[in-house]
Coordinates of C-alpha atoms in Angstrom, one line a residue:
Chain C
X726 CA 0.1 0.1 -0.1
X727 CA 1.4 3.6 -0.7
X728 CA 1.5 5.8 2.1
X729 CA -0.1 9.2 1.5
X730 CA 3.3 10.7 2.7
X731 CA 6.3 9.2 3.3
X732 CA 9.2 11.0 5.0
X733 CA 12.8 9.4 5.1
X734 CA 15.6 11.1 7.2
X735 CA 14.8 14.7 6.5
X736 CA 16.9 17.7 7.5
X737 CA 16.6 21.2 6.9
X738 CA 19.2 23.6 7.8
X739 CA 18.6 27.5 7.4
X740 CA 22.4 28.5 7.3
X741 CA 24.0 27.2 10.5
X742 CA 20.6 26.7 12.1
X743 CA 19.4 22.9 12.0
X744 CA 16.0 22.9 12.1
X745 CA 15.1 19.5 11.2
X746 CA 17.5 16.8 12.4
X747 CA 16.4 13.6 10.5
X748 CA 12.5 13.0 10.7
X749 CA 11.1 9.7 9.6
X750 CA 7.6 9.4 9.6
X751 CA 4.5 8.4 7.5
X752 CA 0.9 9.1 7.1
X753 CA -1.5 6.6 5.6
X754 CA -4.4 7.6 3.2
X755 CA -7.3 8.9 5.5
X756 CA -5.5 9.3 8.5
X757 CA -5.8 12.4 10.4
X758 CA -2.2 13.4 12.0
X759 CA -1.9 16.3 14.3
X760 CA 1.7 17.7 15.0
X761 CA 2.0 19.4 18.1
X762 CA 5.1 20.9 19.9
X763 CA 6.8 23.9 21.2
X764 CA 7.3 26.8 19.0
X765 CA 10.9 26.4 16.9
X766 CA 10.6 22.7 17.4
X767 CA 10.5 22.7 13.6
X768 CA 6.8 21.2 13.2
X769 CA 5.9 24.3 10.5
X770 CA 9.1 23.4 8.5
X771 CA 8.3 19.7 8.4
X772 CA 4.9 20.7 7.1
X773 CA 6.3 23.0 4.4
X774 CA 8.6 20.5 3.2
X775 CA 5.9 17.9 2.3
X776 CA 4.9 20.3 -0.5
X777 CA 8.4 21.7 -0.9
X778 CA 7.5 25.3 0.2
X779 CA 11.3 24.9 2.0
X780 CA 13.7 22.6 0.2
X781 CA 15.0 20.0 2.3
X782 CA 18.8 19.9 2.9
X783 CA 18.7 16.1 2.9
X784 CA 16.5 13.3 3.0
X785 CA 13.3 12.3 0.9
X786 CA 9.7 13.4 0.7
X787 CA 7.1 11.0 -1.0
X788 CA 3.6 12.1 -1.5
X789 CA 1.2 9.0 -2.6
X790 CA 4.4 7.2 -3.7
X791 CA 5.7 10.2 -5.8
X792 CA 9.3 11.4 -5.0
X793 CA 9.0 15.0 -4.8
X794 CA 12.5 15.6 -3.7
X795 CA 13.7 13.6 -7.0
X796 CA 15.8 16.3 -9.2
X797 CA 13.5 15.7 -12.1
X798 CA 9.9 15.7 -10.3
X799 CA 7.2 18.0 -11.6
X800 CA 6.8 19.7 -8.4
X801 CA 3.8 22.0 -9.6
X802 CA 2.2 18.6 -10.5
X803 CA 2.5 17.0 -7.2
X804 CA 1.5 20.3 -5.2
X805 CA -1.9 20.2 -7.0
X806 CA -2.2 16.9 -5.0
X807 CA -1.6 18.7 -1.9
X808 CA -3.9 21.5 -0.5
X809 CA -2.4 23.9 1.9
X810 CA -3.8 26.3 4.4
X811 CA -1.8 28.7 6.1
X812 CA -1.8 30.3 9.3
X813 CA -2.1 34.0 7.9
X814 CA -4.7 32.8 5.5
X815 CA -3.1 34.3 2.5
X816 CA -6.0 34.8 0.6
X817 CA -5.5 36.9 -2.5
X818 CA -6.5 40.5 -1.5
X819 CA -7.4 41.6 -5.0
X820 CA -9.9 38.9 -5.7
X821 CA -13.4 38.0 -4.2
X822 CA -14.0 34.8 -2.3
X823 CA -15.4 33.3 -5.1
X824 CA -12.7 34.2 -7.4
X825 CA -10.0 33.3 -4.8
X826 CA -11.5 29.5 -5.2
X827 CA -11.8 29.9 -8.9
X828 CA -8.4 31.2 -10.2
X829 CA -6.3 28.1 -9.6
X830 CA -8.8 25.7 -11.0
X831 CA -9.1 27.7 -14.1
X832 CA -5.2 28.7 -14.3
X833 CA -3.9 25.5 -13.3
X834 CA -6.3 22.8 -13.8
X835 CA -7.8 24.4 -16.7
X836 CA -11.4 23.9 -16.0
X837 CA -14.1 26.2 -17.8
X838 CA -15.1 29.6 -15.8
X839 CA -18.5 27.8 -15.5
X840 CA -17.3 24.6 -14.2
X841 CA -14.7 26.3 -12.0
X842 CA -17.6 28.5 -10.6
X843 CA -19.9 25.4 -9.6
X844 CA -17.0 23.9 -7.9
X845 CA -16.0 26.8 -6.1
X846 CA -19.8 27.6 -4.7
X847 CA -20.0 23.9 -3.9
X848 CA -16.9 24.3 -1.6
X849 CA -17.9 28.0 -0.4
X850 CA -21.0 26.2 0.6
X851 CA -19.4 23.2 2.2
X852 CA -17.3 25.6 4.6
X853 CA -20.4 27.8 5.4
X854 CA -19.5 31.0 3.6
X855 CA -21.9 30.7 0.5
X856 CA -23.2 33.9 1.4
X857 CA -20.0 35.9 1.5
X858 CA -19.1 34.9 -2.3
X859 CA -18.6 38.2 -3.9
X860 CA -17.0 39.6 -0.8
X861 CA -13.2 40.7 -1.1
X862 CA -11.1 39.3 1.9
X863 CA -10.7 42.4 3.6
X864 CA -14.5 42.4 4.4
X865 CA -14.4 39.0 5.9
X866 CA -13.6 38.2 9.6
X867 CA -10.4 35.9 9.9
X868 CA -12.7 32.8 10.7
X869 CA -14.3 33.3 7.3
X870 CA -11.1 34.3 5.5
X871 CA -9.7 30.7 6.9
X872 CA -12.6 28.6 5.7
X873 CA -12.3 30.3 2.2
X874 CA -8.6 29.4 2.1
X875 CA -9.7 25.8 3.1
X876 CA -12.6 26.0 0.2
X877 CA -9.9 27.2 -2.3
X878 CA -7.6 24.1 -1.3
X879 CA -10.6 21.7 -1.4
X880 CA -11.6 23.2 -5.1
X881 CA -8.4 21.4 -6.7
X882 CA -9.4 17.9 -5.2
X883 CA -6.5 17.5 -3.1
X884 CA -5.4 13.9 -1.9
X885 CA -3.9 15.6 0.9
X886 CA -4.4 18.7 3.0
X887 CA -1.7 20.3 5.1
X888 CA -2.9 22.7 7.9
X889 CA -0.2 25.2 9.5
X890 CA -1.8 26.4 12.5
X891 CA -5.1 27.2 11.0
X892 CA -6.4 28.4 14.0
X893 CA -3.2 30.5 15.4
X894 CA -4.2 33.7 14.0
X895 CA -7.8 33.7 14.9
X896 CA -9.8 35.7 17.6
X897 CA -10.8 32.8 20.1
X898 CA -14.4 32.9 19.5
X899 CA -13.7 32.1 15.6
X900 CA -11.7 29.0 16.3
X901 CA -14.6 26.7 16.7
X902 CA -16.1 27.5 13.3
X903 CA -12.7 26.8 11.4
X904 CA -12.1 23.5 13.7
X905 CA -16.0 22.5 12.8
X906 CA -15.0 22.6 9.0
X907 CA -11.8 20.5 9.7
X908 CA -13.6 18.1 11.7
X909 CA -16.1 17.5 8.9
X910 CA -13.3 17.1 6.4
X911 CA -11.8 14.2 8.8
X912 CA -15.2 12.4 8.9
X913 CA -15.4 12.5 5.3
X914 CA -12.1 10.7 5.1
X915 CA -9.6 13.4 3.7
X916 CA -6.0 12.8 4.9
X917 CA -4.9 15.6 6.8
X918 CA -1.7 16.6 8.3
X919 CA -2.4 19.3 11.0
X920 CA 0.0 21.5 12.9
X921 CA -1.8 23.0 15.7
X922 CA -2.1 24.0 19.6
X923 CA -5.4 23.0 19.4
X924 CA -5.3 19.8 22.1
X925 CA -9.0 19.4 22.2
X926 CA -8.8 18.8 18.5
X927 CA -6.0 16.6 18.6
X928 CA -7.5 14.5 21.1
X929 CA -10.9 14.5 19.3
X930 CA -10.1 14.3 15.8
X931 CA -6.8 12.8 15.3
X932 CA -5.9 9.4 14.6
X933 CA -2.4 9.9 15.2
X934 CA -0.5 12.8 17.6
X935 CA 3.3 13.3 16.8
X936 CA 5.1 15.4 19.3
X937 CA 8.3 17.1 18.0
X938 CA 10.9 18.9 19.9
X939 CA 14.2 20.3 19.1
X940 CA 14.0 19.1 15.2
X941 CA 13.3 15.6 16.0
X942 CA 9.9 13.5 16.5
X943 CA 9.7 12.6 20.2
X944 CA 6.6 10.6 20.4
X945 CA 4.3 9.2 17.9
X946 CA 1.0 7.3 18.6
X947 CA -2.5 7.5 19.1
X948 CA -4.1 10.8 20.4
X949 CA -4.8 8.6 23.7
X950 CA -1.3 7.5 23.9
X951 CA 0.4 10.7 23.2
X952 CA -1.7 13.5 24.7
X953 CA -3.5 10.9 27.5
X954 CA -0.6 8.9 28.6
X955 CA 2.7 10.5 27.2
X956 CA 6.0 8.5 27.9
X957 CA 8.5 10.9 27.5
X958 CA 9.3 13.8 30.0
X959 CA 9.6 16.2 27.3
X960 CA 6.0 15.5 26.0
X961 CA 4.7 15.4 29.6
X962 CA 6.3 19.0 30.5
X963 CA 5.0 20.5 27.0
X964 CA 1.3 19.1 27.6
X965 CA 1.6 20.4 31.2
X966 CA 2.2 23.9 29.9
X967 CA -0.4 23.9 27.3
X968 CA -3.1 22.2 29.2
X969 CA -2.6 24.0 32.4
X970 CA -0.9 27.2 31.5
X971 CA -1.7 28.8 35.0
X972 CA 0.6 25.8 36.6
Chain U
X746 CA 12.4 85.2 4.8
X747 CA 12.5 87.6 7.7
X748 CA 8.8 88.1 7.7
X749 CA 8.2 84.3 7.4
X750 CA 10.2 83.8 10.5
X751 CA 8.2 86.8 12.2
X752 CA 5.0 84.6 11.7
X753 CA 6.5 81.3 12.8
X754 CA 8.0 82.5 15.9
X755 CA 5.2 83.0 18.3
X756 CA 4.0 79.6 17.5
X757 CA 7.0 77.9 18.6
X758 CA 6.8 79.9 21.7
X759 CA 3.2 78.9 22.1
X760 CA 4.0 75.3 21.7
X761 CA 6.6 75.6 24.7
X762 CA 4.0 77.4 26.7
X763 CA 1.3 74.9 26.1
X764 CA 3.4 71.4 26.3
X765 CA 5.0 72.8 29.6
X766 CA 2.7 75.1 31.6
X767 CA 4.4 76.9 34.7
X768 CA 2.4 78.8 37.3
X769 CA 5.0 81.1 37.5
X770 CA 5.0 82.4 33.5
X771 CA 1.9 83.8 32.9
X772 CA 1.9 85.6 36.2
X773 CA 5.1 87.4 34.9
X774 CA 3.5 88.5 31.6
X775 CA 0.1 88.8 32.9
X776 CA -1.5 87.0 30.1
X777 CA -3.2 83.6 30.0
X778 CA -2.0 80.9 27.2
X779 CA -5.3 81.4 25.8
X780 CA -4.6 85.2 25.5
X781 CA -1.1 84.7 24.1
X782 CA -2.8 82.2 21.5
X783 CA -5.3 85.0 20.3
X784 CA -2.5 87.5 19.9
X785 CA -0.4 85.3 18.2
X786 CA -3.4 84.6 15.6
X787 CA -4.3 88.3 15.4
X788 CA -0.6 89.0 14.5
X789 CA -0.2 86.1 12.0
X790 CA -3.5 87.7 10.0
X791 CA -2.6 91.2 10.2
X792 CA 0.8 90.3 8.5
X793 CA -1.0 88.3 5.6
X794 CA -3.5 91.2 5.2
X795 CA -0.6 93.7 5.0
X796 CA 1.2 91.8 2.4
X797 CA -2.0 91.5 0.2
X798 CA -2.6 95.3 0.6
X799 CA 1.1 96.1 -0.2
X800 CA 0.7 93.8 -3.3
X801 CA -2.4 95.2 -4.4
X802 CA -1.3 98.7 -4.1
X803 CA 2.1 98.3 -5.5
X804 CA 1.5 95.9 -8.9
X805 CA 0.9 97.8 -12.1
X806 CA -2.4 96.0 -12.7
X807 CA -3.1 97.5 -16.2
X808 CA 0.3 96.3 -17.2
X809 CA -0.2 93.1 -15.8
X810 CA -3.6 92.4 -17.4
X811 CA -2.5 94.0 -20.6
X812 CA 0.8 91.7 -20.8
X813 CA -0.2 88.3 -19.0
X814 CA -3.9 88.1 -19.2
X815 CA -4.9 89.6 -22.4
X816 CA -8.0 88.5 -23.6
X817 CA -7.7 89.6 -27.3
X818 CA -4.3 87.6 -27.6
X819 CA -5.8 84.4 -25.5
X820 CA -8.7 84.2 -27.9
X821 CA -6.5 84.3 -31.0
X822 CA -4.9 81.0 -29.7
X823 CA -8.2 79.0 -30.2
X824 CA -8.8 76.4 -31.3
X825 CA -5.4 75.5 -32.2
X826 CA -4.5 75.3 -28.6
X827 CA -6.6 72.4 -28.2
X828 CA -6.8 71.1 -31.8
X829 CA -3.2 70.9 -32.2
X830 CA -0.9 71.7 -29.4
X831 CA -2.8 70.2 -26.5
X832 CA -3.5 67.3 -28.9
X833 CA 0.0 66.5 -29.7
X834 CA 1.2 66.9 -25.9
X835 CA -1.5 64.4 -25.3
X836 CA -0.1 61.9 -28.1
X837 CA 3.5 62.2 -27.0
X838 CA 2.7 61.7 -23.5
X839 CA 0.4 58.7 -24.0
X840 CA 2.7 57.0 -26.2
X841 CA 5.9 57.5 -24.4
X842 CA 3.9 56.0 -21.2
X843 CA 2.8 53.2 -22.8
X844 CA 6.8 52.4 -24.2
X845 CA 7.8 53.3 -20.8
X846 CA 5.0 50.9 -18.8
X847 CA 5.8 48.0 -21.0
X848 CA 9.9 48.2 -20.7
X849 CA 9.7 49.6 -17.1
X850 CA 7.6 46.2 -16.4
X851 CA 9.9 44.0 -18.2
X852 CA 13.1 45.7 -16.6
X853 CA 11.7 45.2 -12.9
X854 CA 11.1 41.5 -13.8
X855 CA 14.6 41.2 -15.0
X856 CA 15.6 43.1 -11.9
X857 CA 14.2 40.3 -9.8
X858 CA 15.2 37.7 -12.1
X859 CA 17.3 34.5 -10.8
X860 CA 19.2 35.0 -13.8
X861 CA 22.5 37.0 -12.8
X862 CA 23.2 38.7 -16.3
X863 CA 19.2 39.9 -16.4
X864 CA 19.6 41.6 -13.1
X865 CA 22.8 43.4 -14.4
X866 CA 21.6 44.6 -17.6
X867 CA 18.4 45.8 -15.8
X868 CA 20.2 47.5 -13.0
X869 CA 22.7 49.2 -15.6
X870 CA 19.9 50.5 -17.7
X871 CA 18.1 52.0 -14.6
X872 CA 21.3 53.6 -13.5
X873 CA 22.0 55.5 -16.7
X874 CA 18.6 56.3 -17.8
X875 CA 17.7 57.7 -14.5
X876 CA 21.2 59.8 -14.1
X877 CA 20.9 61.2 -17.6
X878 CA 18.8 64.5 -18.1
X879 CA 15.9 63.9 -20.5
X880 CA 17.3 66.5 -22.7
X881 CA 20.3 64.5 -23.6
X882 CA 18.4 61.3 -24.5
X883 CA 16.1 63.6 -26.9
X884 CA 19.1 65.2 -28.7
X885 CA 20.9 61.5 -29.0
X886 CA 17.6 60.0 -30.7
X887 CA 16.7 63.4 -32.5
X888 CA 20.2 64.1 -33.8
X889 CA 22.9 61.5 -32.5
X890 CA 21.6 58.6 -34.2
X891 CA 20.6 60.4 -37.7
X892 CA 24.1 61.9 -37.7
X893 CA 25.5 58.6 -37.3
X894 CA 23.6 56.4 -39.4
X895 CA 22.6 59.0 -42.4
X896 CA 19.0 58.1 -43.5
X897 CA 18.2 56.7 -40.1
X898 CA 14.6 57.2 -39.3
X899 CA 12.1 56.1 -36.5
X900 CA 8.6 55.2 -37.4
X901 CA 6.1 57.8 -36.8
X902 CA 9.1 60.6 -37.3
X903 CA 8.9 63.3 -34.5
X904 CA 6.1 61.3 -33.0
X905 CA 8.1 58.4 -32.8
X906 CA 11.3 60.1 -31.5
X907 CA 9.5 61.8 -28.8
X908 CA 7.5 58.7 -27.7
X909 CA 10.8 56.8 -27.8
X910 CA 12.8 59.4 -25.9
X911 CA 10.0 59.7 -23.1
X912 CA 9.5 56.2 -23.0
X913 CA 13.1 55.2 -22.4
X914 CA 13.4 57.6 -19.7
X915 CA 10.3 56.8 -17.8
X916 CA 11.1 53.3 -18.1
X917 CA 13.9 53.6 -15.6
X918 CA 11.8 55.4 -12.9
X919 CA 8.6 53.1 -13.7
X920 CA 10.9 49.9 -13.3
X921 CA 12.0 50.9 -10.0
X922 CA 8.2 51.4 -9.1
X923 CA 7.4 48.3 -10.2
X924 CA 10.2 46.5 -8.5
X925 CA 9.1 48.1 -5.2
X926 CA 5.4 47.3 -5.8
X927 CA 6.2 43.5 -6.6
X928 CA 8.5 43.3 -3.2
X929 CA 5.6 44.8 -1.2
X930 CA 3.1 42.0 -1.8
X931 CA 3.5 39.6 1.1
X932 CA 5.9 36.6 0.6
X933 CA 2.6 34.5 1.7
X934 CA 1.0 35.5 -1.5
X935 CA 3.5 33.6 -3.7
X936 CA 3.7 30.5 -1.5
X937 CA -0.2 30.4 -1.5
X938 CA -0.4 30.5 -5.6
X939 CA 2.5 28.1 -5.4
X940 CA 0.8 25.7 -3.3
X941 CA -2.0 25.6 -5.6
X942 CA -0.1 24.2 -8.2
X943 CA 0.7 27.6 -10.1
X944 CA 3.9 28.0 -11.8
X945 CA 6.2 30.9 -11.0
X946 CA 5.4 32.7 -13.9
X947 CA 1.8 32.1 -13.8
X948 CA 1.5 33.1 -10.2
X949 CA 3.6 36.5 -10.8
X950 CA 1.1 37.3 -13.7
X951 CA -2.4 36.3 -11.8
X952 CA -1.9 36.8 -8.3
X953 CA 1.5 39.0 -7.7
X954 CA 1.4 41.8 -10.4
X955 CA -2.0 42.6 -10.0
X956 CA -1.5 43.3 -6.7
X957 CA 1.9 45.1 -7.2
X958 CA 0.1 47.6 -9.9
X959 CA -2.6 48.7 -7.6
X960 CA 0.1 49.5 -5.1
X961 CA 2.0 51.6 -7.2
X962 CA -0.7 53.4 -9.0
X963 CA 0.2 56.8 -7.2
X964 CA 4.1 56.6 -8.3
X965 CA 2.8 55.7 -11.8
X966 CA 0.5 58.6 -12.0
X967 CA 3.1 61.0 -10.7
X968 CA 5.2 60.0 -13.5
X969 CA 2.2 60.3 -16.4
X970 CA 2.3 64.0 -15.0
X971 CA 6.1 64.2 -15.1
X972 CA 6.0 62.8 -18.7
X973 CA 3.3 65.0 -19.6
X974 CA 5.2 68.0 -18.9
X975 CA 8.6 66.6 -20.3
X976 CA 6.9 66.3 -23.6
X977 CA 7.7 70.0 -23.9
X978 CA 11.4 69.0 -24.6
X979 CA 10.3 68.3 -28.1
X980 CA 11.1 71.7 -28.9
X981 CA 14.6 70.6 -29.1
X982 CA 14.0 68.5 -32.2
X983 CA 12.3 71.4 -34.1
X984 CA 8.6 71.1 -34.6
X985 CA 6.4 72.1 -37.3
X986 CA 3.1 74.1 -37.1
X987 CA 1.6 70.4 -37.2
X988 CA 3.5 68.9 -34.6
X989 CA 3.8 71.6 -32.0
X990 CA 2.9 71.4 -28.4
X991 CA 1.7 73.3 -25.6
X992 CA 4.9 74.9 -24.6
X993 CA 6.3 75.6 -28.1
X994 CA 3.0 76.8 -29.2
X995 CA 2.7 78.9 -26.2
X996 CA 6.0 80.3 -26.6
X997 CA 5.8 80.9 -30.2
X998 CA 2.6 82.8 -29.9
X999 CA 4.4 84.9 -27.2
X1000 CA 7.3 86.1 -29.5
X1001 CA 4.9 86.6 -32.5
X1002 CA 2.4 88.7 -30.5
X1003 CA 5.0 90.4 -28.4
X1004 CA 2.7 89.6 -25.5
X1005 CA 3.2 87.1 -22.3
X1006 CA -0.4 85.9 -22.3
X1007 CA -0.1 83.0 -24.3
X1008 CA 2.5 81.2 -21.8
X1009 CA 0.1 82.0 -19.1
X1010 CA -2.7 80.2 -21.4
X1011 CA -0.5 77.2 -22.2
X1012 CA 0.4 76.9 -18.7
X1013 CA -3.3 76.9 -17.3
X1014 CA -3.8 74.2 -20.2
X1015 CA -1.2 72.0 -18.5
X1016 CA -3.1 72.4 -15.2
X1017 CA -6.1 71.5 -16.7
X1018 CA -4.9 68.2 -17.0
X1019 CA -2.6 67.8 -14.3
X1020 CA -5.2 68.7 -11.5
X1021 CA -7.9 66.5 -12.4
X1022 CA -5.5 63.6 -12.9
X1023 CA -4.3 64.2 -9.5
X1024 CA -8.1 64.3 -8.0
X1025 CA -8.8 60.8 -10.3
X1026 CA -5.9 59.0 -8.3
X1027 CA -7.0 60.4 -5.0
X1028 CA -10.6 58.7 -5.5
X1029 CA -8.8 55.4 -7.0
X1030 CA -6.7 55.2 -4.0
X1031 CA -9.5 55.7 -1.8
X1032 CA -11.7 53.1 -3.2
X1033 CA -8.8 50.8 -3.4
X1034 CA -8.4 51.3 0.3
X1035 CA -12.1 50.1 0.9
X1036 CA -11.5 47.2 -1.2
X1037 CA -8.5 45.8 0.7

């Protein structure tokens, strides 16, 4: 069986700063994997290596059995299979919500305008912002923007979705809407790799939780194991700080 | 200069008074800060009125009207002022602007290219054409090239030469504006576009440039206004009655009529275009501000 994501001995340096120090892990199709860990642990860099927004210094990245890190790989083609949702949404501010979801369909997948619009409306409806079709991102709340961003990625029919701290830039009262959409996606069987600080989400939705610290994977297991019964002291101390910030 | 300083001094004094109020000072002069402000304002208005009255009394108004605002001379300039002079000025400007826009955009993309020779060529071009007076470019294109290559002629004759000269100079400035605009678009925009599978060129065209151009509308419009005025340099190439433009037409008529009114009229015609243009830009910016 082909893994949805397979990472082998991944290293990433920024200058002399070694952010990833040899990562090996896989995500199976349909799995929801949450990556948790303190800031600076390399979890966002790991995610960005999966669609080559960062070029690994060493190691191999496979998506659906296709090696992205191969020198002859068509990166654009494999990126189309991988949807990415950013912490800062990164919607295109000069386009309406609908156009945001349409443009890559038209320009990358060569779908007709009509087809792209139908698919865009379906996806905007799915994430609950169909009524904001003709608004520009600047007019939308953070939660609405992030849901449009999810619709934008979904419209490309990705086999895998990457979420890079999707709720970290949101006001607390808007986090729930975005998590609800992600939960729905998980239930539909979407393969998801999620970097998050939302422990509740990780515990309830994730099939697996990966704890990273200092550029390596410290613990990898079911949510119940990693969050409920961590074996490593580093994991325990991180969870204590996250779950009981008042001490 | 002295008068100006006299008008500013009470202000500066007032600023110190209001920001560091002390109980001792008002007592010493016997004036409250509010009274001081009143007196200061009164002095400023008095100086202004005095200057107005002095100018009104001292100027030789009949002479000024006769020589600069002569209705009869002005009337004689119509309709040629609009049908030939303004029309040609506009043609020179727009043609130069189009060349400058396209070339400037290409230069900006070269400047940001990952191919080093492109970057070097663009940089050298920008430095040279920003550093030279536009007049030299006009003379080189108008006389330099035809002297070196007898029979050399640009398409469109004077129009072509002016458009190219204006465009070559404008491109250097516009390239820098475009570059700044492209770099002002957040990095996440390119990442989002690439993560959707867009190739770099497609992402630049569909995502980055539309945003960059919106950002640089003000400097680009400023460039349009500059070009509109620079088009007057065409006089160095020797224009005919058919290819004359505003400045040349104004100065020719001034000499012809031995009266300065045509220069004032030509100047007013420039403002007729530049002032509304500035207004339009402010409106565009405001609308864009709402959209973002």
